[in-house]
C-alpha cells in the first residue's frame, strides 16, 4: 500500500498548488522538407507536421487523464526556419509563417516555435530574410513564435544583429499597434540559446537533435511556495540551508511527474523522449506565481534588496532537485521571471519596487532574462538594442542563457497598462532609465569579441 | 500440506501477536503470511498457517481461544479451501481512487459498487471517517486493479457521476504517478 500521506500530498500538489505539466513540445526537423520552391516547401512541411503531430493533443489528454495531471499546453518546435528555408526572401518567409500558423491550428497546438535564426557570429542570406520578415510574420499570425540568437560565449555578441533586433522589435510593435505590440511577445532575443527548450517563445529544434523528439516543460511555482509556507508554519526557525533543501525535494517531485508523463507521451507517439525542462514558470493565476515565493521567504516583494540572492538560491535548488530526478534535464531549467505573465511580479513592477535595472541584475542568476517586459512605445530602436546588448553580455560572460523579450507598447507611456490576454497576461509599462540618449555606441556595430574563459573574475 | 486461515479480533493492547504466534508454534503450526491492522482502538489480525496434520485445526482453535479470550480477543479459524482454485488474475493496471467529502452512510457501498460493475478489483482500501464537513477528515483511498479491457473514460465517468451523487470529490490516477513522486 502506498503511504496515504503521500497520496494526499500529491493530490494537494495537483488540486491546490497548480502542479501541472506546463508544456509538451514535439520537436520536428524540417531539413528533409527543404526545397527552393516555396509551395513545395510548405506542402512538405505541412505533410510532415500533420504526420507526426496529428495525435499529439489527443495523446496528451489521455496521458494527462491517466495520471490525473493536466498537460496544459501542447506545442511544436521546428528546425530553425532561417536554415531550413534559407533560399527564400522575406515575403517568402511571411508566407511560410502563415502556413505554419495554419498547420498549428489544424493540429490544435497553441504555439509553434522555430521561426528562428542563429546569427551570433554573422548572418547568412536566409537569416537576414527571416529577420526582415518578422514584423509582418508575427503580426499576421497568432500561434507562431520566433527567436533569434545573437550572442554566445564562444562567439561573442553580434552587435549588428543586436541593433537589427532593436529595429525589428520596433517594427513588430508598430505592426501590431492595435494589440499593444503583441507581436513582440512572440519574439525572443537570445544569448547561448539551448537546442531543446520546450517553453515558448524560444523553442526550436536544434540542429543536433533527432528527427522528432518530445521535450517536456514542467512547472510548479505554486507547489514550491506552498511547501515553503507549510514548513515555515510548522518550524519558523528554518534557515535558508534547510529551505533550499526543501525546494530541492519539491523540484525533484515535480520533475519526476514530468518525466513520467513525457516518456509515456513519447512512447505513444513513437518518437524518442528528449528532456525535462524544470523551470518555475508562472501563470497569471494567483497561487501560481514565482513572485509569491519571494514573499514566502520574507521579502516585501520581488525587486527589493535581497531579491538577487534569493533568486540565486531558488534557481540553484530547483536545478539540483531536477538533476537528481532525471538524467535528461535540459532546456533552461531554473526560474522564469516574466513580468506580465506573473501577476505578483507585474504588481511589483507597477508599485515601483521592481525596476528594469533590478530585473536585469536578477537575470544574472536565473534561467532567462528580461522576459515579457513592457516599455514605453517611444523608446528608440537604439535604446532597445542597448538593453538587449546588456542582457546578452550577462549571458555571454557568465556562460549561461539569457534572453530579452521586450515590448515597446505603441502609444503608451510608463505607468500605463498593456494587455496581452491569456497566458501572456497584462503588465504595467516600466520606465527605462536614460532612454533615447546618444545612439552612438549601438551604431558602432561589429562584434564584441568572445570573453576569455580562463581569467575568471 | 493442509493450510488454515485464522483471524483474531479485539481491543488492541501489547502482547497480542506474541500470544498468537507462541500458541501457533507450540501447536506445530508454521506461519506463512500475517497481516494486522489497527482501526481506532481495535486490533484485527489474519494469519495463514500450514498445519502439522489435517485434523489438528479444532485443537489449535481451542488453544488459541484459551490463550486469547482472557485478553478480550475472539478467534475464528477455518481450513483454506483448495477445491476452488483462485481465478487467474486478468491483465490489469493499478489505479488509486481517492475521495473526500462530508461523511454520510453508504459512501463505500456507493463507490465500490461502481468498481465492481467494471470488474475492478479492490486490493487495498483505507477509509477514515471522522465526521463533519471538513473533507480531509473523511477520506477513502482505494487501490484498484482495473482490467485492461475496461474503457478508462467510461470508468472515470461512472466514478465521477457516483461521487457527485454522494457529494464527494474524487480523483482517479494511475498508481505510477505516486511511485514516481515518492519512491526513489
XYZ file of C-alpha atoms in Angstrom:
641
model
C 0.000 0.000 0.000
C 1.313 3.407 -0.859
C 1.557 5.688 2.125
C -1.741 7.544 2.343
C 0.005 10.751 3.385
C 1.978 10.619 0.114
C -1.249 10.167 -1.811
C -2.940 13.078 -0.090
C 0.165 15.265 -0.509
C 0.197 14.520 -4.239
C -3.474 15.399 -4.560
C -2.834 18.661 -2.751
C 0.015 19.467 -5.161
C -2.355 18.944 -8.055
C -5.564 20.479 -6.870
C -4.471 23.354 -4.672
C -0.936 24.116 -5.769
C -1.377 24.022 -9.550
C 1.107 21.247 -10.303
C 0.843 20.573 -13.986
C 2.876 19.587 -16.966
C 3.045 23.047 -18.414
C 4.012 22.061 -21.880
C 4.612 19.062 -24.070
C 6.608 20.175 -27.075
C 7.027 17.947 -30.100
C 10.209 18.837 -31.921
C 10.107 18.215 -35.659
C 13.038 18.522 -38.018
C 12.212 20.266 -41.278
C 15.529 19.785 -43.000
C 14.212 16.950 -45.144
C 11.465 19.294 -46.395
C 13.982 21.697 -47.942
C 13.189 22.995 -51.389
C 13.808 26.172 -53.332
C 10.155 26.210 -54.367
C 8.162 27.797 -51.537
C 4.926 25.973 -52.408
C 6.666 22.651 -52.399
C 8.462 23.511 -49.158
C 5.206 24.488 -47.459
C 3.413 21.374 -48.679
C 6.189 19.137 -47.368
C 6.255 20.968 -44.014
C 2.520 20.581 -43.614
C 2.631 16.918 -44.520
C 5.452 16.202 -42.082
C 3.904 18.129 -39.198
C 0.492 16.547 -39.710
C 2.052 13.102 -39.941
C 3.788 13.435 -36.590
C 1.635 15.865 -34.630
C -1.923 14.901 -35.560
C -2.392 12.671 -32.478
C -0.379 14.963 -30.128
C -3.261 16.779 -28.461
C -5.336 13.625 -28.003
C -2.396 11.636 -26.615
C -1.538 14.404 -24.161
C -5.144 14.482 -22.968
C -5.212 10.717 -22.467
C -1.902 10.529 -20.637
C -2.734 13.572 -18.509
C -6.028 11.947 -17.588
C -4.399 8.625 -16.727
C -2.131 10.261 -14.169
C -4.509 12.996 -13.104
C -2.007 15.670 -14.080
C -3.165 18.076 -16.770
C -0.945 18.810 -19.744
C -1.726 22.487 -20.162
C -0.031 23.411 -23.424
C 0.672 21.307 -26.458
C 3.264 22.787 -28.776
C 5.502 22.160 -31.738
C 9.090 23.276 -32.227
C 10.641 23.027 -35.665
C 14.127 23.377 -37.093
C 15.310 26.969 -37.322
C 13.457 28.258 -40.359
C 16.299 30.555 -41.379
C 18.312 27.395 -42.091
C 15.541 25.135 -43.392
C 14.181 27.915 -45.593
C 17.495 29.561 -46.470
C 16.708 30.170 -50.160
C 13.638 32.305 -49.505
C 13.218 36.039 -49.368
C 11.315 37.988 -46.695
C 7.929 37.766 -48.466
C 8.514 34.047 -48.834
C 9.113 33.768 -45.096
C 5.870 35.620 -44.382
C 4.022 33.016 -46.436
C 5.821 30.234 -44.587
C 4.875 31.867 -41.275
C 1.229 31.878 -42.271
C 1.431 28.275 -43.409
C 2.957 27.230 -40.088
C 0.260 29.119 -38.209
C -2.457 27.349 -40.196
C -0.852 23.961 -39.610
C -0.584 24.655 -35.877
C -4.284 25.443 -35.844
C -5.012 22.291 -37.806
C -3.340 20.008 -35.254
C -4.686 22.033 -32.324
C -1.424 23.170 -30.712
C -1.300 26.562 -29.016
C 2.101 27.621 -30.307
C 4.573 26.619 -32.972
C 8.141 27.769 -32.424
C 11.222 27.677 -34.555
C 10.763 30.724 -36.730
C 14.325 31.272 -35.685
C 17.747 32.389 -36.784
C 21.135 31.769 -35.215
C 23.322 34.741 -36.013
C 25.767 35.035 -33.123
C 28.742 35.087 -35.458
C 27.200 36.539 -38.560
C 24.282 36.491 -40.981
C 23.547 34.210 -43.857
C 21.107 35.297 -46.544
C 18.322 33.226 -45.014
C 18.913 34.787 -41.588
C 18.543 38.293 -42.949
C 15.420 37.413 -44.887
C 13.798 35.760 -41.884
C 14.566 38.668 -39.556
C 13.288 41.105 -42.169
C 10.033 39.166 -42.318
C 9.490 39.099 -38.543
C 7.284 42.193 -38.049
C 4.845 41.101 -40.710
C 5.101 37.373 -39.942
C 4.431 37.836 -36.224
C 1.635 40.372 -36.582
C -0.200 38.319 -39.204
C -0.104 35.105 -37.196
C -1.373 34.069 -33.789
C 0.462 30.925 -32.838
C 3.871 31.453 -34.379
C 6.861 32.146 -32.120
C 10.242 33.421 -33.175
C 13.677 33.580 -31.629
C 16.987 34.983 -32.739
C 20.241 34.001 -31.088
C 22.578 36.976 -31.369
C 25.334 36.033 -28.939
C 27.210 33.141 -27.405
C 30.069 32.672 -25.006
C 32.192 31.217 -27.819
C 31.332 33.763 -30.483
C 30.765 36.954 -28.534
C 27.948 39.378 -29.283
C 26.922 40.178 -32.826
C 26.156 43.856 -32.273
C 24.922 44.307 -35.831
C 22.292 41.674 -35.025
C 21.516 43.328 -31.690
C 20.867 46.645 -33.441
C 18.853 44.931 -36.132
C 16.716 43.274 -33.455
C 16.145 46.650 -31.798
C 14.769 47.954 -35.100
C 12.844 44.735 -35.737
C 11.137 44.885 -32.338
C 10.104 48.478 -33.010
C 8.687 47.468 -36.366
C 6.915 44.428 -34.904
C 5.335 46.636 -32.228
C 4.175 49.090 -34.881
C 2.738 46.274 -36.989
C 0.635 45.081 -34.013
C -0.048 48.511 -32.526
C -3.763 47.760 -32.130
C -2.975 44.904 -29.733
C -0.367 46.664 -27.568
C 2.511 45.327 -29.657
C 1.662 41.687 -29.059
C 3.862 40.562 -31.948
C 6.859 41.355 -29.713
C 5.547 38.967 -27.047
C 6.205 36.150 -29.504
C 9.779 37.181 -30.248
C 12.773 36.400 -28.060
C 16.358 37.536 -28.499
C 18.831 35.064 -27.011
C 22.394 34.549 -25.932
C 23.512 30.907 -25.692
C 20.153 29.517 -26.772
C 19.804 25.801 -25.899
C 18.662 23.442 -28.668
C 15.971 21.722 -26.660
C 13.836 24.336 -24.908
C 10.204 23.232 -24.711
C 8.992 26.633 -23.497
C 7.957 29.422 -25.853
C 8.864 31.815 -27.313
C 12.341 30.330 -27.515
C 11.501 26.770 -28.503
C 13.067 25.458 -31.684
C 14.526 22.092 -32.650
C 18.300 22.330 -32.682
C 20.437 21.027 -35.485
C 21.928 18.304 -33.274
C 18.532 16.953 -32.247
C 16.697 13.860 -33.554
C 14.232 13.978 -36.447
C 11.388 14.153 -33.919
C 11.528 14.358 -30.134
C 9.298 15.065 -27.164
C 10.564 17.646 -24.687
C 8.658 18.414 -21.529
C 8.349 21.669 -19.648
C 7.279 21.163 -16.062
C 6.404 23.997 -13.774
C 5.248 24.369 -10.211
C 5.893 27.722 -8.538
C 2.713 27.184 -6.518
C 3.973 23.838 -5.254
C 7.268 25.388 -4.139
C 5.542 28.302 -2.454
C 3.127 26.099 -0.531
C 5.926 23.760 0.556
C 7.799 26.753 1.961
C 4.687 28.153 3.647
C 3.830 24.820 5.260
C 7.355 24.202 6.506
C 7.744 27.710 7.914
C 4.381 27.485 9.663
C 5.460 24.301 11.438
C 9.018 25.427 12.118
C 9.529 29.193 11.932
C 13.242 28.849 12.720
C 14.046 27.085 9.415
C 17.164 28.659 7.916
C 17.955 29.141 4.239
C 20.049 25.986 4.043
C 17.124 23.851 5.101
C 14.671 25.823 2.984
C 16.869 25.242 -0.034
C 16.803 21.511 0.777
C 13.018 21.705 0.864
C 12.857 23.430 -2.531
C 15.214 20.799 -3.915
C 12.959 17.972 -2.748
C 9.922 19.686 -4.176
C 11.665 20.230 -7.520
C 12.546 16.544 -7.518
C 8.903 15.525 -7.281
C 7.808 17.956 -9.946
C 10.487 16.706 -12.329
C 9.593 13.072 -11.757
C 5.978 13.779 -12.636
C 7.081 15.475 -15.848
C 9.388 12.708 -16.918
C 6.779 10.008 -16.324
C 4.256 11.795 -18.480
C 6.796 12.830 -21.098
C 8.065 9.312 -21.573
C 4.571 7.944 -21.997
C 3.570 10.631 -24.494
C 6.776 9.977 -26.440
C 6.182 6.228 -26.429
C 2.604 6.550 -27.633
C 3.673 8.896 -30.427
C 6.557 6.609 -31.345
C 9.207 9.308 -31.014
C 12.164 9.490 -28.613
C 11.952 11.292 -25.305
C 14.286 14.276 -25.042
C 14.486 16.293 -21.844
C 12.525 17.635 -18.952
C 12.914 21.374 -18.595
C 12.215 22.106 -14.975
C 11.534 25.793 -14.942
C 9.379 27.526 -12.396
C 7.146 29.137 -14.977
C 4.394 31.299 -13.547
C 0.932 31.931 -14.910
C -1.204 34.989 -14.237
C -3.232 32.938 -11.685
C -2.924 33.751 -8.017
C -1.082 30.900 -6.306
C 0.937 30.075 -9.424
C 3.491 32.821 -9.119
C 7.267 32.978 -8.793
C 6.947 36.427 -7.204
C 4.919 34.968 -4.326
C 7.853 32.706 -3.429
C 9.854 35.852 -2.665
C 7.198 36.904 -0.188
C 7.032 33.440 1.356
C 10.756 33.702 2.041
C 10.326 37.028 3.763
C 10.896 39.784 1.220
C 8.370 42.571 0.772
C 8.255 41.917 -2.972
C 10.405 40.730 -5.830
C 12.733 43.595 -6.697
C 13.680 44.843 -3.218
C 17.234 44.355 -1.873
C 17.845 40.659 -1.267
C 15.967 39.616 -4.404
C 19.045 38.598 -6.386
C 20.380 36.436 -3.556
C 17.008 34.803 -3.060
C 16.633 34.103 -6.769
C 20.108 32.550 -6.859
C 19.110 30.212 -4.038
C 15.824 29.337 -5.706
C 17.348 28.694 -9.101
C 20.114 26.501 -7.766
C 17.801 24.428 -5.571
C 15.457 23.848 -8.494
C 18.343 22.672 -10.687
C 19.734 20.354 -8.031
C 16.371 18.711 -7.403
C 15.715 18.356 -11.112
C 19.148 16.947 -11.853
C 18.667 14.193 -9.289
C 15.172 13.367 -10.517
C 16.026 12.853 -14.164
C 19.183 12.169 -16.120
C 17.782 14.174 -19.013
C 17.138 17.607 -17.627
C 17.630 20.257 -20.275
C 16.213 23.378 -21.803
C 16.505 26.302 -19.444
C 15.674 24.720 -16.065
C 15.520 27.394 -13.422
C 13.125 30.187 -12.567
C 11.367 32.391 -15.078
C 10.562 35.919 -14.051
C 8.323 37.143 -16.857
C 6.806 40.424 -15.779
C 3.433 40.276 -17.457
C 2.824 36.543 -17.055
C 3.144 36.653 -13.264
C 0.562 38.858 -11.577
C 2.717 39.225 -8.470
C 5.778 40.352 -10.455
C 3.563 42.633 -12.534
C 2.307 44.205 -9.320
C 5.875 44.730 -8.036
C 6.675 46.473 -11.302
C 3.535 48.598 -11.039
C 4.302 49.714 -7.500
C 7.847 50.644 -8.473
C 9.502 48.097 -6.154
C 10.807 46.242 -9.202
C 12.763 48.287 -11.715
C 14.135 47.301 -15.095
C 17.660 47.603 -13.699
C 16.969 45.249 -10.781
C 15.300 42.832 -13.161
C 18.442 42.844 -15.251
C 20.601 42.189 -12.187
C 18.432 39.243 -11.242
C 18.769 37.711 -14.692
C 22.450 37.151 -13.985
C 21.444 34.345 -11.618
C 18.272 32.934 -13.173
C 17.385 30.946 -16.206
C 16.171 33.510 -18.649
C 16.282 37.235 -18.806
C 14.222 40.336 -19.378
C 11.070 38.430 -20.095
C 7.777 39.997 -21.143
C 8.861 43.465 -20.144
C 6.616 46.230 -21.453
C 8.404 49.532 -22.044
C 7.133 52.882 -23.348
C 6.256 52.940 -27.031
C 8.580 55.844 -27.758
C 11.725 54.023 -26.631
C 14.056 54.156 -29.626
C 15.368 51.167 -31.519
C 18.859 52.084 -30.331
C 17.803 52.068 -26.684
C 16.016 48.715 -27.121
C 19.161 47.367 -28.732
C 21.266 48.680 -25.856
C 19.025 46.939 -23.313
C 19.344 43.738 -25.350
C 23.132 44.160 -25.534
C 23.350 44.453 -21.740
C 21.301 41.306 -21.317
C 23.370 39.428 -23.887
C 26.585 40.472 -22.109
C 25.335 38.909 -18.879
C 24.724 35.628 -20.666
C 27.943 35.624 -22.665
C 30.249 36.456 -19.777
C 28.524 34.138 -17.327
C 28.307 31.232 -19.809
C 24.571 30.978 -19.431
C 21.426 31.504 -21.421
C 19.841 34.910 -21.276
C 17.083 36.387 -23.340
C 15.193 39.586 -23.913
C 11.514 39.719 -24.759
C 10.785 43.433 -24.810
C 7.528 45.018 -25.837
C 7.592 48.735 -26.652
C 3.870 49.353 -26.354
C 2.824 51.734 -29.127
C 1.309 54.987 -27.924
C 1.634 54.171 -24.230
C 3.856 55.599 -21.537
C 5.457 54.332 -18.339
C 2.849 53.564 -15.684
C 0.123 52.753 -18.192
C -1.028 49.183 -18.675
C -0.535 46.849 -21.611
C -2.930 43.953 -22.146
C -1.862 40.816 -23.959
C -4.528 38.374 -22.801
C -4.471 34.727 -21.762
C -1.217 33.271 -20.562
C 0.662 36.382 -21.664
C -1.221 38.415 -19.074
C -1.021 42.151 -18.585
C 1.751 44.439 -17.407
C 2.365 47.954 -16.262
C 4.792 49.641 -18.599
C 8.175 50.066 -16.920
C 10.198 53.237 -17.260
C 13.577 52.980 -18.994
C 16.276 54.973 -17.283
C 18.162 57.227 -19.739
C 16.077 56.159 -22.726
C 16.604 57.669 -26.167
C 20.019 59.127 -25.347
C 23.120 59.119 -27.506
C 22.801 56.239 -30.023
C 26.491 56.243 -30.971
C 27.503 53.107 -29.090
C 24.884 50.882 -30.663
C 25.521 52.276 -34.135
C 29.186 51.325 -33.934
C 28.127 47.764 -34.787
C 30.573 44.925 -35.280
C 31.040 42.034 -32.916
C 32.006 42.206 -29.269
C 34.696 39.518 -29.015
C 34.144 36.342 -27.040
C 35.288 36.653 -23.445
C 38.327 34.817 -22.216
C 37.375 31.708 -20.301
C 40.459 31.391 -18.143
C 40.923 34.642 -16.241
C 37.730 34.306 -14.245
C 36.539 37.226 -12.187
C 0.258 -29.809 3.453
C -3.046 -28.535 4.842
C -3.378 -24.860 5.483
C -5.722 -22.763 7.586
C -6.653 -19.114 7.890
C -7.066 -17.707 11.367
C -8.494 -14.304 12.242
C -8.265 -12.551 15.593
C -10.295 -9.508 16.627
C -10.396 -7.415 19.780
C -9.271 -4.279 21.565
C -5.629 -3.525 20.862
C -3.003 -3.953 23.596
C 0.636 -5.046 23.794
C 1.278 -8.774 23.534
C -1.408 -9.869 21.074
C 0.926 -11.014 18.277
C 3.223 -12.639 20.846
C 0.334 -14.682 22.242
C -0.916 -15.693 18.777
C 2.472 -16.703 17.425
C 3.545 -18.551 20.610
C 0.329 -20.607 20.651
C 0.679 -21.423 16.959
C 4.295 -22.504 17.244
C 3.584 -24.571 20.376
C 0.984 -26.406 18.303
C 3.344 -27.093 15.412
C 1.894 -24.507 13.001
C 4.150 -22.732 10.562
C 3.129 -19.114 9.920
C 3.198 -18.335 6.189
C 1.561 -14.895 5.986
C 0.455 -12.344 8.552
C -1.325 -9.058 8.196
C -2.537 -6.958 11.059
C -4.129 -3.565 11.304
C -5.483 -1.276 13.967
C -8.658 0.724 13.371
C -9.259 3.335 16.030
C -8.674 1.162 19.179
C -9.413 -2.227 17.610
C -6.911 -4.877 16.529
C -7.596 -7.159 13.562
C -5.121 -9.826 12.521
C -5.197 -12.504 9.847
C -2.708 -15.377 9.760
C -2.263 -18.169 7.214
C -0.561 -21.219 8.670
C 0.426 -24.654 7.472
C -0.873 -27.311 9.840
C 1.126 -30.229 11.246
C -1.704 -32.628 10.279
C -5.079 -32.233 8.637
C -7.137 -32.984 11.717
C -5.360 -30.550 14.043
C -7.374 -27.394 13.355
C -10.082 -27.812 16.025
C -7.440 -28.295 18.721
C -5.479 -25.303 17.539
C -8.542 -23.080 17.505
C -9.338 -24.190 21.074
C -5.753 -23.477 22.170
C -5.884 -20.011 20.628
C -9.213 -19.341 22.314
C -7.785 -20.340 25.695
C -4.812 -18.061 25.232
C -6.618 -15.070 23.715
C -10.052 -14.953 25.351
C -8.583 -13.672 28.671
C -7.109 -10.784 26.643
C -10.585 -9.910 25.339
C -9.907 -11.289 21.854
C -12.064 -13.531 19.711
C -10.698 -16.066 17.243
C -12.014 -17.728 14.130
C -10.232 -20.417 12.148
C -11.088 -22.362 9.051
C -9.229 -24.553 6.587
C -8.144 -22.964 3.327
C -10.374 -24.355 0.641
C -8.166 -25.867 -2.048
C -11.010 -27.214 -4.150
C -11.700 -23.857 -5.815
C -8.551 -22.656 -7.495
C -8.307 -18.874 -7.488
C -9.374 -17.271 -10.758
C -6.356 -16.315 -12.842
C -5.887 -12.569 -12.485
C -6.950 -10.725 -15.596
C -4.331 -8.430 -17.050
C -4.866 -5.201 -15.191
C -3.437 -1.815 -14.372
C -3.146 -0.415 -10.849
C -5.058 2.777 -10.140
C -5.625 4.805 -6.999
C -9.036 6.278 -6.317
C -9.281 8.911 -3.641
C -12.419 10.576 -2.376
C -13.006 13.339 0.087
C -16.231 14.848 1.319
C -18.726 15.156 4.106
C -19.477 11.927 5.962
C -22.711 10.038 5.373
C -23.951 6.476 5.242
C -23.265 4.471 2.111
C -20.108 6.109 0.756
C -18.032 2.941 0.427
C -21.002 0.981 -0.881
C -21.665 3.634 -3.479
C -18.110 3.820 -4.824
C -17.198 0.145 -4.556
C -20.356 -0.833 -6.430
C -19.164 1.146 -9.444
C -15.772 -0.535 -9.259
C -17.396 -3.955 -9.100
C -19.570 -3.177 -12.109
C -16.410 -2.537 -14.168
C -14.649 -5.652 -12.896
C -12.109 -3.559 -10.996
C -10.695 -5.413 -8.007
C -10.050 -3.513 -4.778
C -6.688 -4.722 -3.482
C -6.393 -2.216 -0.664
C -8.797 0.171 0.931
C -8.246 2.684 3.644
C -11.213 4.737 4.697
C -11.238 7.164 7.562
C -14.423 8.908 8.586
C -14.143 11.356 11.414
C -17.439 13.037 10.585
C -18.253 16.641 9.922
C -17.898 18.782 6.831
C -14.079 19.007 6.648
C -13.340 16.857 3.579
C -9.853 15.937 4.763
C -11.366 14.301 7.836
C -13.352 11.956 5.628
C -11.185 10.260 3.057
C -11.255 6.984 1.215
C -8.227 5.662 -0.622
C -8.766 2.632 -2.854
C -6.037 0.742 -4.649
C -7.787 -0.981 -7.521
C -6.646 -3.272 -10.273
C -8.553 -2.231 -13.356
C -8.730 -4.856 -16.112
C -7.031 -3.736 -19.296
C -10.219 -4.267 -21.286
C -12.032 -1.615 -19.229
C -12.855 1.583 -21.087
C -10.956 4.129 -18.972
C -13.156 7.052 -19.980
C -16.359 5.185 -19.092
C -14.907 4.031 -15.771
C -13.837 7.566 -14.901
C -17.180 8.989 -15.916
C -19.139 6.456 -13.869
C -16.989 7.034 -10.781
C -17.296 10.802 -11.035
C -21.036 10.591 -11.567
C -21.463 8.437 -8.460
C -19.114 10.651 -6.435
C -21.168 13.665 -7.389
C -24.357 11.960 -6.195
C -22.613 11.238 -2.909
C -21.189 14.736 -2.538
C -17.585 13.565 -2.860
C -14.578 14.975 -4.644
C -12.999 12.023 -6.437
C -9.724 11.513 -8.203
C -8.624 8.532 -10.263
C -4.950 8.235 -11.065
C -2.619 5.565 -12.299
C -0.525 4.330 -9.401
C 2.753 5.027 -11.203
C 2.433 8.739 -10.551
C 2.672 8.162 -6.801
C 5.583 5.805 -7.215
C 7.353 8.326 -9.436
C 6.895 11.177 -6.995
C 7.608 9.424 -3.742
C 9.904 6.487 -4.426
C 13.488 6.857 -5.486
